[in-house]
Amino acid sequence: METALWWVRADARLHDNTALVAAAEADELLPVFVVDPRQYGERAYGGQRSFAFQKTGAYRARFRRETIADLRESLDDEGSGLLVREGRPGEVVPEVAAAVDADVVHFQALPAPEEREAARAVVSALGDAGVRTESHWTSTLHHVADLPEGVQGIDDTFTPFRQSVESDSRVREPLPEPELPPTPDLGRLDGGHGAFPTLDDLGLERPEYDDRGVLAFEGGETAGLDRLEAYVWEGDHLRAYKRTRNGLLGADYSSKLSPWLAAGCLSPRYVKREVDRYEAERVANDSTYWLLFELRWRDFMAFQTAKHGGQFFARNGIREREDIDWADPGSDPAAREQFERWKRGETGIPFVDANVRELNATGFMSNRGRQNVASVLANSLRIDWRRGAAYFETQLVDYDPCSNYGNWAYVAGVGNDSRDSAFDVVEQAKRYDEDGEYVRHWLPELRGLPPGYVHEPWKMDPEEQAAYGVVLGEDYPEPMVDLEASDEPFR
Ligand SMILES: Cc1cc2nc3c(=O)[nH]c(=O)nc-3n(C[C@H](O)[C@H](O)[C@H](O)COP(=O)(O)OP(=O)(O)OC[C@H]3O[C@@H](n4cnc5c(N)ncnc54)[C@H](O)[C@@H]3O)c2cc1C
């Protein structure tokens, strides 16, 4: 008689889940999700010039709560169940294992330092108690064991990494959902099955869905699979993905799968299988290829994190650059004021402000927006890039440590590419929001401006400002930084 625990992490799904499949081989199985208090409230960033920030904001907390509720429902439907407990995994998982006399604990291996530390604590405590542990790599498209040169051997630049996995690695087939054995008796455990805390309990205000946003992201495997179906099959949007992916408005310019991938409600291998099926049944073109190309970016960031560990999150980055004099909002009042304006979407640069206000109102921002707002903070204002990344960590519904910090470091010039990664924001705005529709969508105060001024309101003279009803410094801020004045912003 074997009893197993499945410690649920960023793999809240029944489909293609190696940890669950292995755990389901036992005679009894108890799935356990642990709400770690270190993931909520104000936390210290750590390292050089540490600062406090809110780990998880309301959008992601709501998404997680929905995710866990959906997982519980699916497990219940399969005759299983879900135990939810609050505390440090290194304490909670061994307590639960002891209470149900578990023989083995299966869990997902994750690449970022905090998650690795949590797993180390669980493995060490269970080892002391004589309980076996088995970790399973399930978060990426390519399995870590299938990397042609191993994690330490991967290139720090994306293109050689991609070429190497495209030619010398394969993507494993997704696993079917297993039959689930019954759960053990919880007799000795207090508190019943438990539940994910409410947003109130977490000290967060429950956000309303804002109908200006791209999608009402709902957490859970069910909603994730529905979104994949709607984007790929019902809407037939995949055939045009490469052309539309730099869009800014609406649900379907890109897949919007990121929140479900980050929480593990969707398996990237399952997404690939759907792409393969679409290619066989409908069309195979540069768009179908490109979605997999982007999933390999996601893999790249995960494996880079595994390779570089804490240095991936350090101010000088994996390139260990000491030549950048980052302004510190903690000690420099001017930088603090600029950072606060950037966070509120009041920089006076419409494309930046529109994107940040979308993030603040919905928890989401397009890839094009993320690149530009990050570039202004890190390259034009030279504010410590980790501050911006930590603000994204709070706000993003799809926050993933590897993709977030990896992309930020990349844009800030300390990460995975030595090429110039600074953006000419006005040029970008004119290119991707040609007639200003996106900016007007999020900045109603600029609705009256013609396309010629909507991205550069500072070019209006006082008479034009009066005529269009947008007086700078009154109706909309003066720009915080003169983007054209120096070569500095565009290294
Ligand atoms: C500064 C910055 C911060 C970012 N932070 C995050 C983050 O915390 N979480 C996150 O998932 N993505 C992050 N990204 C990557 C990217 O912006 C989002 O994955 C994408 O916008 C999500 O929308 P989508 O699912 O419609 O993407 P699609 O264009 O449909 O792409 C499909 C999938 O590919 C992956 N992907 C696409 N672009 C990237 C990329 N540049 N890096 C890694 N994976 C990618 C995502 O999983 C995405 O869901 C960040 C990018 C930047 C520039």
Coordinates of C-alpha atoms and ligand atoms in Angstrom, one line a residue:
M1 CA 0.0 0.0 0.0
E2 CA 1.7 3.2 -1.2
T3 CA 0.6 6.7 -0.3
A4 CA 1.8 9.6 -2.4
L5 CA 1.5 13.4 -2.2
W6 CA 1.5 15.6 -5.2
W7 CA 2.8 19.0 -4.1
V8 CA 1.1 21.3 -6.6
R9 CA 3.3 24.2 -7.7
A10 CA 3.2 26.1 -11.0
D11 CA 1.6 23.1 -12.6
A12 CA -2.0 23.4 -11.7
R13 CA -3.3 21.1 -14.4
L14 CA -4.4 17.5 -15.0
H15 CA -3.2 17.4 -18.6
D16 CA 0.4 16.6 -19.5
N17 CA 1.6 16.6 -15.9
T18 CA 4.5 14.2 -15.2
A19 CA 4.4 14.8 -11.5
L20 CA 0.7 13.9 -11.3
V21 CA 1.1 10.9 -13.5
A22 CA 3.9 9.5 -11.3
A23 CA 2.0 10.3 -8.1
A24 CA -1.2 8.7 -9.5
E25 CA 0.6 5.3 -9.6
A26 CA 0.3 5.1 -5.8
D27 CA -2.7 3.4 -4.1
E28 CA -3.6 6.7 -2.4
L29 CA -2.9 10.2 -3.6
L30 CA -3.2 13.5 -1.8
P31 CA -2.7 16.7 -4.0
V32 CA -1.5 19.6 -1.8
F33 CA -1.2 23.3 -2.6
V34 CA 0.7 25.5 -0.2
V35 CA 0.0 29.2 0.0
D36 CA 3.5 30.6 1.0
P37 CA 3.1 33.8 3.0
R38 CA 6.5 35.0 1.5
Q39 CA 4.7 35.4 -1.8
Y40 CA 2.4 38.1 -0.4
G41 CA 2.7 41.5 1.2
E42 CA 5.8 43.7 1.3
R43 CA 9.1 41.8 0.7
A44 CA 12.7 42.8 0.4
Y45 CA 14.2 42.4 -3.1
G46 CA 17.6 41.5 -1.6
G47 CA 21.1 42.0 -2.9
Q48 CA 22.9 45.3 -3.5
R49 CA 20.7 48.3 -2.6
S50 CA 17.7 46.2 -1.7
F51 CA 14.3 47.7 -1.6
A52 CA 10.8 46.7 -0.5
F53 CA 8.0 45.9 -2.9
Q54 CA 4.8 44.1 -3.0
K55 CA 5.4 40.5 -4.1
T56 CA 1.9 39.7 -5.6
G57 CA -0.7 42.2 -6.6
A58 CA -4.4 41.8 -6.8
Y59 CA -4.6 40.7 -10.5
R60 CA -2.3 37.7 -10.0
A61 CA -3.7 36.8 -6.6
R62 CA -7.2 36.7 -8.0
F63 CA -5.9 34.6 -10.9
R64 CA -4.2 32.1 -8.5
R65 CA -7.3 31.9 -6.4
E66 CA -9.4 31.0 -9.4
T67 CA -6.7 28.6 -10.6
I68 CA -6.8 26.7 -7.3
A69 CA -10.6 26.6 -7.2
D70 CA -10.7 25.2 -10.7
L71 CA -8.0 22.6 -9.9
R72 CA -10.0 21.5 -6.9
E73 CA -13.2 21.1 -9.0
S74 CA -11.4 19.0 -11.6
L75 CA -9.8 16.8 -8.9
D76 CA -13.1 16.4 -7.2
D77 CA -14.7 15.4 -10.5
E78 CA -12.1 12.7 -10.8
G79 CA -12.8 11.3 -7.4
S80 CA -9.7 12.9 -5.9
G81 CA -9.5 16.2 -3.9
L82 CA -7.2 19.0 -3.0
L83 CA -5.7 20.1 0.3
V84 CA -4.8 23.8 0.7
R85 CA -2.6 24.9 3.5
E86 CA -0.9 28.2 4.4
G87 CA 2.7 28.2 5.5
R88 CA 6.2 27.5 4.3
P89 CA 6.3 24.5 2.0
G90 CA 9.4 23.2 3.9
E91 CA 7.2 22.9 7.0
V92 CA 3.7 22.2 5.6
V93 CA 4.5 19.5 3.1
P94 CA 6.4 17.3 5.7
E95 CA 3.6 17.9 8.2
V96 CA 1.0 16.7 5.8
A97 CA 3.2 13.8 4.7
A98 CA 3.6 12.7 8.3
A99 CA -0.2 13.0 9.0
V100 CA -1.2 10.7 6.1
D101 CA 1.9 8.4 6.3
A102 CA 3.1 9.3 2.8
D103 CA 5.8 7.2 1.3
V104 CA 6.7 9.6 -1.5
V105 CA 6.2 13.2 -2.6
H106 CA 6.2 14.2 -6.2
F107 CA 6.6 17.8 -7.3
Q108 CA 7.6 20.1 -10.2
A109 CA 11.2 21.3 -10.4
L110 CA 11.4 25.0 -11.1
P111 CA 14.4 27.0 -12.3
A112 CA 14.3 30.3 -10.3
P113 CA 16.2 30.7 -7.0
E114 CA 13.3 31.2 -4.6
E115 CA 11.4 28.2 -6.0
R116 CA 14.6 26.1 -5.8
E117 CA 15.1 27.1 -2.2
A118 CA 11.6 26.1 -1.3
A119 CA 12.1 22.7 -3.0
R120 CA 15.4 22.2 -1.2
A121 CA 13.7 22.9 2.2
V122 CA 11.0 20.3 1.4
V123 CA 13.4 17.7 0.2
S124 CA 15.7 18.1 3.2
A125 CA 12.9 17.9 5.7
L126 CA 11.3 14.9 4.0
G127 CA 14.7 13.2 3.8
D128 CA 15.1 13.6 7.5
A129 CA 11.7 12.0 8.0
G130 CA 12.5 9.1 5.6
V131 CA 10.0 10.1 2.9
R132 CA 11.1 9.8 -0.7
T133 CA 10.9 12.8 -3.0
E134 CA 10.8 12.9 -6.8
S135 CA 11.0 16.1 -8.8
H136 CA 9.8 16.4 -12.4
W137 CA 10.7 19.0 -15.0
T138 CA 7.5 20.1 -16.6
S139 CA 7.5 23.9 -17.1
T140 CA 9.2 24.2 -20.5
L141 CA 8.7 23.0 -24.0
H142 CA 12.0 21.2 -24.2
H143 CA 12.8 18.9 -21.2
V144 CA 16.0 20.0 -19.4
A145 CA 17.4 16.5 -20.0
D146 CA 17.0 17.0 -23.8
L147 CA 19.1 20.1 -24.0
P148 CA 21.9 19.1 -26.4
E149 CA 24.6 20.7 -24.3
G150 CA 22.9 20.6 -20.9
V151 CA 22.0 23.7 -18.9
Q152 CA 25.5 24.9 -18.3
G153 CA 26.4 24.5 -22.0
I154 CA 23.6 26.6 -23.4
D155 CA 24.6 29.8 -25.2
D156 CA 23.8 33.1 -23.5
T157 CA 22.4 34.4 -26.8
F158 CA 19.0 33.3 -28.0
T159 CA 19.7 32.5 -31.7
P160 CA 22.3 29.8 -31.1
F161 CA 20.2 28.3 -28.3
R162 CA 17.1 28.2 -30.6
Q163 CA 19.1 26.7 -33.4
S164 CA 20.6 24.1 -31.2
V165 CA 17.2 23.0 -29.7
E166 CA 15.5 23.2 -33.1
S167 CA 18.0 20.9 -34.7
D168 CA 19.2 18.6 -31.9
S169 CA 16.5 18.4 -29.3
R170 CA 12.9 17.1 -29.6
V171 CA 9.8 18.0 -27.7
R172 CA 8.3 15.1 -25.8
E173 CA 4.7 14.1 -26.4
P174 CA 2.3 15.5 -23.8
L175 CA 1.0 12.9 -21.3
P176 CA -2.7 12.0 -21.0
E177 CA -4.6 12.7 -17.8
P178 CA -4.1 9.7 -15.4
E179 CA -6.8 7.9 -13.5
L180 CA -6.6 9.1 -10.0
P181 CA -6.5 6.9 -6.9
P182 CA -8.6 7.8 -3.9
T183 CA -7.3 10.3 -1.3
P184 CA -6.1 9.0 2.1
D185 CA -8.1 9.6 5.2
L186 CA -7.4 13.1 6.5
G187 CA -8.4 12.0 10.0
R188 CA -5.3 13.4 11.7
L189 CA -5.3 16.7 9.9
D190 CA -7.0 19.7 11.4
G191 CA -8.8 22.2 9.2
G192 CA -10.5 20.1 6.6
H193 CA -9.4 20.6 3.0
G194 CA -8.8 24.3 3.5
A195 CA -9.1 27.0 0.8
F196 CA -7.0 29.6 -0.9
P197 CA -7.3 32.9 1.1
T198 CA -9.6 35.6 -0.1
L199 CA -8.0 38.8 -1.5
D200 CA -9.3 40.5 1.7
D201 CA -7.3 38.0 3.8
L202 CA -4.2 38.8 1.7
G203 CA -4.7 42.5 2.3
L204 CA -5.5 43.2 -1.4
E205 CA -8.5 45.0 -2.9
R206 CA -10.5 42.8 -5.3
P207 CA -10.1 44.4 -8.7
E208 CA -13.0 44.7 -11.1
Y209 CA -12.6 43.4 -14.7
D210 CA -12.0 46.6 -16.7
D211 CA -13.7 46.3 -20.1
R212 CA -11.0 48.4 -21.8
G213 CA -8.6 45.5 -21.2
V214 CA -7.6 42.9 -23.8
L215 CA -9.3 39.9 -22.1
A216 CA -11.0 39.0 -18.8
F217 CA -8.2 36.6 -17.7
E218 CA -9.7 33.9 -15.5
G219 CA -7.5 31.5 -13.7
G220 CA -7.5 27.7 -14.1
E221 CA -6.9 24.9 -16.5
T222 CA -10.4 25.0 -17.8
A223 CA -10.2 28.7 -18.8
G224 CA -6.7 28.2 -20.2
L225 CA -7.8 25.3 -22.5
D226 CA -10.8 27.3 -23.5
R227 CA -8.6 30.2 -24.5
L228 CA -6.3 28.0 -26.5
E229 CA -9.3 26.5 -28.3
A230 CA -10.8 30.0 -28.9
Y231 CA -7.6 31.5 -30.3
V232 CA -6.3 28.6 -32.4
W233 CA -9.4 26.8 -33.6
E234 CA -12.6 28.8 -33.2
G235 CA -11.1 32.2 -34.1
D236 CA -8.5 30.7 -36.5
H237 CA -6.1 33.5 -35.4
L238 CA -3.0 31.4 -35.4
R239 CA -2.6 31.6 -39.2
A240 CA -1.9 35.3 -38.9
Y241 CA 0.0 35.4 -35.6
K242 CA 3.3 36.6 -37.0
R243 CA 1.6 39.6 -38.7
T244 CA -0.6 40.6 -35.7
R245 CA 1.6 39.8 -32.7
N246 CA 2.8 43.3 -32.3
G247 CA -0.7 44.6 -31.8
L248 CA -1.9 46.6 -28.8
L249 CA -5.7 46.4 -28.7
G250 CA -8.1 43.5 -28.5
A251 CA -8.0 39.9 -27.5
D252 CA -6.6 38.3 -30.6
Y253 CA -3.5 40.1 -31.8
S254 CA -1.5 37.6 -29.8
S255 CA -2.4 34.3 -28.0
K256 CA -2.7 35.8 -24.5
L257 CA -1.7 32.3 -23.2
S258 CA 1.0 33.8 -20.9
P259 CA -1.0 33.9 -17.6
W260 CA -2.0 30.2 -18.0
L261 CA 1.5 29.2 -19.0
A262 CA 3.0 31.0 -16.0
A263 CA 0.6 29.3 -13.5
G264 CA 1.0 26.0 -15.3
C265 CA -2.6 25.7 -16.2
L266 CA -1.4 25.1 -19.7
S267 CA 1.5 22.9 -20.7
P268 CA 3.7 24.3 -23.4
R269 CA 4.0 20.8 -24.9
Y270 CA 0.2 20.6 -25.2
V271 CA 0.2 24.0 -26.9
K272 CA 2.8 22.6 -29.4
R273 CA 0.6 19.6 -30.0
E274 CA -2.3 21.8 -30.9
V275 CA 0.0 23.9 -33.2
D276 CA 1.1 20.6 -34.9
R277 CA -2.5 19.5 -35.3
Y278 CA -3.4 22.9 -36.7
E279 CA -0.5 22.7 -39.2
A280 CA -1.8 19.2 -40.3
E281 CA -5.4 20.2 -40.5
R282 CA -5.4 23.8 -41.6
V283 CA -2.2 25.6 -42.5
A284 CA 1.5 25.5 -41.7
N285 CA 3.1 28.8 -42.3
D286 CA 5.5 31.4 -40.7
S287 CA 2.9 32.2 -38.1
T288 CA 2.4 28.7 -36.8
Y289 CA 6.2 28.4 -36.6
W290 CA 6.4 31.7 -34.8
L291 CA 4.3 30.8 -31.9
L292 CA 6.7 27.9 -31.2
F293 CA 9.6 30.4 -31.7
E294 CA 8.2 32.5 -28.9
L295 CA 7.7 29.5 -26.7
R296 CA 11.4 28.8 -27.2
W297 CA 12.1 32.4 -25.9
R298 CA 10.2 31.3 -22.8
D299 CA 12.4 28.2 -22.6
F300 CA 15.5 30.2 -23.1
M301 CA 14.7 32.5 -20.2
A302 CA 13.9 29.5 -18.0
F303 CA 17.2 27.7 -18.8
Q304 CA 19.2 30.9 -18.5
T305 CA 17.8 31.3 -15.0
A306 CA 18.7 27.7 -14.2
K307 CA 22.2 28.4 -15.6
H308 CA 22.9 31.7 -13.9
G309 CA 20.9 31.5 -10.6
G310 CA 20.9 34.6 -8.5
Q311 CA 23.1 36.6 -10.9
F312 CA 20.2 36.7 -13.3
F313 CA 18.4 39.0 -10.8
A314 CA 21.4 41.1 -9.8
R315 CA 21.7 44.7 -10.7
N316 CA 24.8 44.2 -12.8
G317 CA 23.2 41.2 -14.4
I318 CA 24.9 38.1 -16.0
R319 CA 27.2 40.4 -17.9
E320 CA 28.4 41.8 -14.6
R321 CA 28.4 45.3 -15.9
E322 CA 29.8 47.8 -13.5
D323 CA 29.9 50.7 -15.9
I324 CA 26.2 51.8 -15.6
D325 CA 25.5 54.4 -12.9
W326 CA 21.9 53.4 -12.0
A327 CA 19.9 56.0 -10.2
D328 CA 18.4 54.7 -7.0
P329 CA 14.9 55.9 -6.0
G330 CA 15.7 54.9 -2.4
S331 CA 18.4 57.5 -2.0
D332 CA 17.9 60.0 -4.8
P333 CA 14.7 62.1 -4.5
A334 CA 14.7 63.1 -8.2
A335 CA 14.8 59.4 -9.2
R336 CA 12.1 58.6 -6.7
E337 CA 9.8 61.3 -8.2
Q338 CA 10.5 60.0 -11.7
F339 CA 9.9 56.4 -10.7
E340 CA 6.6 57.3 -9.1
R341 CA 5.5 59.1 -12.2
W342 CA 6.5 56.2 -14.4
K343 CA 4.5 53.8 -12.2
R344 CA 1.4 56.0 -12.4
G345 CA 1.6 56.4 -16.1
E346 CA 2.3 60.1 -15.9
T347 CA 5.6 60.5 -17.6
G348 CA 4.3 62.8 -20.3
I349 CA 5.3 60.3 -23.0
P350 CA 1.9 59.1 -24.2
F351 CA 3.0 55.6 -25.5
V352 CA 4.6 54.9 -22.1
D353 CA 1.7 56.3 -20.1
A354 CA -0.9 54.4 -22.1
N355 CA 0.9 51.1 -21.5
V356 CA 1.5 51.6 -17.8
R357 CA -2.1 52.6 -17.3
E358 CA -3.2 49.5 -19.1
L359 CA -1.0 47.4 -16.7
N360 CA -2.4 49.2 -13.7
A361 CA -6.0 48.8 -14.8
T362 CA -5.8 45.2 -16.0
G363 CA -2.6 43.4 -15.0
F364 CA -1.6 42.9 -18.6
M365 CA 0.5 44.8 -21.1
S366 CA 1.5 43.7 -24.7
N367 CA 5.0 42.6 -25.5
R368 CA 5.6 45.8 -27.5
G369 CA 4.5 47.9 -24.6
R370 CA 6.7 46.0 -22.1
Q371 CA 9.8 46.6 -24.2
N372 CA 9.1 50.3 -24.5
V373 CA 8.2 51.1 -20.9
A374 CA 11.2 49.1 -19.7
S375 CA 13.5 50.8 -22.1
V376 CA 12.4 54.3 -21.0
L377 CA 12.9 53.4 -17.3
A378 CA 16.2 51.6 -17.7
N379 CA 17.8 53.4 -20.7
S380 CA 16.4 56.9 -20.8
L381 CA 16.0 57.5 -17.1
R382 CA 18.7 55.1 -16.0
I383 CA 16.7 54.1 -13.0
D384 CA 17.8 50.8 -11.4
W385 CA 16.0 48.4 -13.8
R386 CA 15.2 45.9 -10.9
R387 CA 12.7 48.5 -9.6
G388 CA 10.8 48.4 -12.8
A389 CA 11.0 44.6 -13.0
A390 CA 9.8 44.4 -9.4
Y391 CA 6.9 46.7 -10.2
F392 CA 6.0 44.3 -13.0
E393 CA 6.3 41.4 -10.6
T394 CA 3.6 43.0 -8.4
Q395 CA 1.3 43.9 -11.2
L396 CA 1.5 41.3 -14.0
V397 CA -1.2 38.6 -14.1
D398 CA 1.3 36.5 -16.1
Y399 CA 4.4 37.2 -14.0
D400 CA 7.0 34.6 -14.4
P401 CA 10.4 35.1 -12.7
C402 CA 12.5 33.9 -15.6
S403 CA 10.6 35.7 -18.4
N404 CA 10.2 38.9 -16.4
Y405 CA 13.6 39.5 -15.0
G406 CA 15.3 38.0 -18.2
N407 CA 13.5 40.4 -20.5
W408 CA 14.1 43.4 -18.2
A409 CA 17.8 42.6 -17.9
Y410 CA 17.9 42.2 -21.7
V411 CA 16.3 45.6 -22.3
A412 CA 18.5 47.2 -19.6
G413 CA 21.6 46.0 -21.4
V414 CA 22.8 43.7 -18.5
G415 CA 21.3 40.5 -19.7
N416 CA 21.3 38.0 -22.6
D417 CA 22.3 40.1 -25.5
S418 CA 25.2 42.5 -26.0
R419 CA 23.5 44.3 -28.9
D420 CA 21.9 47.7 -28.4
S421 CA 18.5 47.0 -26.9
A422 CA 17.3 50.5 -26.2
F423 CA 14.1 51.6 -28.0
D424 CA 13.3 54.8 -29.7
V425 CA 9.9 55.1 -28.1
V426 CA 8.4 57.8 -30.3
E427 CA 9.5 56.0 -33.4
Q428 CA 8.0 52.8 -32.0
A429 CA 4.7 54.5 -31.1
K430 CA 4.4 55.9 -34.6
R431 CA 5.1 52.6 -36.1
Y432 CA 2.9 50.4 -33.9
D433 CA 0.1 52.9 -33.1
E434 CA 0.2 54.8 -36.3
D435 CA -3.0 56.8 -35.9
G436 CA -2.9 56.9 -32.0
E437 CA -5.9 54.7 -31.4
Y438 CA -4.1 52.8 -28.6
V439 CA -2.9 56.0 -26.8
R440 CA -6.4 57.5 -27.0
H441 CA -7.9 54.3 -25.7
W442 CA -6.0 54.6 -22.4
L443 CA -5.4 58.3 -22.2
P444 CA -8.8 59.9 -22.7
E445 CA -7.3 63.3 -22.0
L446 CA -5.5 63.1 -25.4
R447 CA -8.6 62.0 -27.4
G448 CA -8.8 65.4 -29.2
L449 CA -5.3 65.4 -30.5
P450 CA -4.6 64.7 -34.2
P451 CA -2.3 61.8 -35.2
G452 CA 0.6 64.3 -35.7
Y453 CA 0.6 65.3 -32.1
V454 CA -0.8 62.3 -30.2
H455 CA 2.6 60.7 -29.7
E456 CA 4.4 64.0 -29.3
P457 CA 2.1 66.5 -27.6
W458 CA 5.2 68.5 -26.5
K459 CA 5.5 69.6 -30.1
M460 CA 2.4 71.8 -29.9
D461 CA 2.8 75.5 -29.4
P462 CA 0.6 77.2 -26.7
E463 CA -2.0 78.2 -29.3
E464 CA -2.4 74.6 -30.6
Q465 CA -2.6 73.3 -27.0
A466 CA -5.4 75.7 -26.3
A467 CA -7.1 74.8 -29.6
Y468 CA -7.0 71.1 -29.0
G469 CA -7.9 71.4 -25.3
V470 CA -4.7 69.8 -24.1
V471 CA -2.6 72.3 -22.1
L472 CA 0.7 70.7 -21.1
G473 CA 1.3 70.8 -17.4
E474 CA -2.5 71.1 -16.8
D475 CA -4.4 68.5 -18.8
Y476 CA -1.4 66.2 -19.5
P477 CA 2.1 66.3 -18.0
E478 CA 5.2 67.8 -19.7
P479 CA 7.5 65.0 -20.8
M480 CA 9.7 63.8 -17.9
V481 CA 12.7 63.3 -20.1
D482 CA 13.7 64.9 -23.4
L483 CA 13.9 61.8 -25.6
E484 CA 15.5 63.7 -28.4
A485 CA 18.0 65.8 -26.5
S486 CA 20.9 63.3 -26.1
D487 CA 22.3 60.2 -27.7
E488 CA 22.4 58.8 -24.2
P489 CA 19.0 57.1 -24.2
F490 CA 19.9 55.1 -27.3
R491 CA 23.2 53.5 -26.5
Ligands
LIG1 C1 10.1 43.8 -19.8 C2 9.4 42.5 -20.1 C3 8.8 41.7 -19.1 C4 8.1 40.5 -19.4 N1 7.6 39.8 -18.4 C5 7.0 38.6 -18.6 C6 6.5 37.8 -17.6 O1 6.6 38.1 -16.4 N2 5.8 36.7 -17.9 C7 5.7 36.3 -19.2 O2 5.1 35.2 -19.5 N3 6.2 37.0 -20.2 C8 6.8 38.2 -20.0 N4 7.3 38.9 -21.0 C9 7.3 38.3 -22.4 C10 6.1 38.8 -23.2 O3 5.9 40.1 -23.2 C11 4.8 38.1 -22.8 O4 5.0 36.7 -22.7 C12 3.7 38.3 -23.8 O5 3.5 39.6 -24.0 C13 2.4 37.6 -23.3 O6 1.4 37.7 -24.3 P1 0.9 36.5 -25.2 O7 0.7 35.3 -24.4 O8 -0.2 37.0 -26.0 O9 2.2 36.3 -26.1 P2 2.3 35.6 -27.5 O10 2.9 36.6 -28.4 O11 1.1 35.0 -28.0 O12 3.5 34.5 -27.3 C14 3.1 33.2 -26.9 C15 3.9 32.8 -25.7 O13 5.3 32.8 -25.9 C16 6.0 33.3 -24.7 N5 6.7 34.5 -25.0 C17 6.4 35.4 -25.9 N6 7.3 36.4 -25.9 C18 8.2 36.1 -24.9 C19 9.4 36.7 -24.4 N7 9.9 37.8 -24.9 N8 10.1 36.1 -23.4 C20 9.6 34.9 -22.9 N9 8.5 34.3 -23.3 C21 7.8 34.9 -24.3 C22 4.9 33.5 -23.7 O14 4.8 32.4 -22.9 C23 3.6 33.7 -24.5 O15 2.5 33.4 -23.8 C24 8.0 40.1 -20.7 C25 8.6 40.9 -21.8 C26 9.2 42.1 -21.5 C27 9.8 42.9 -22.6

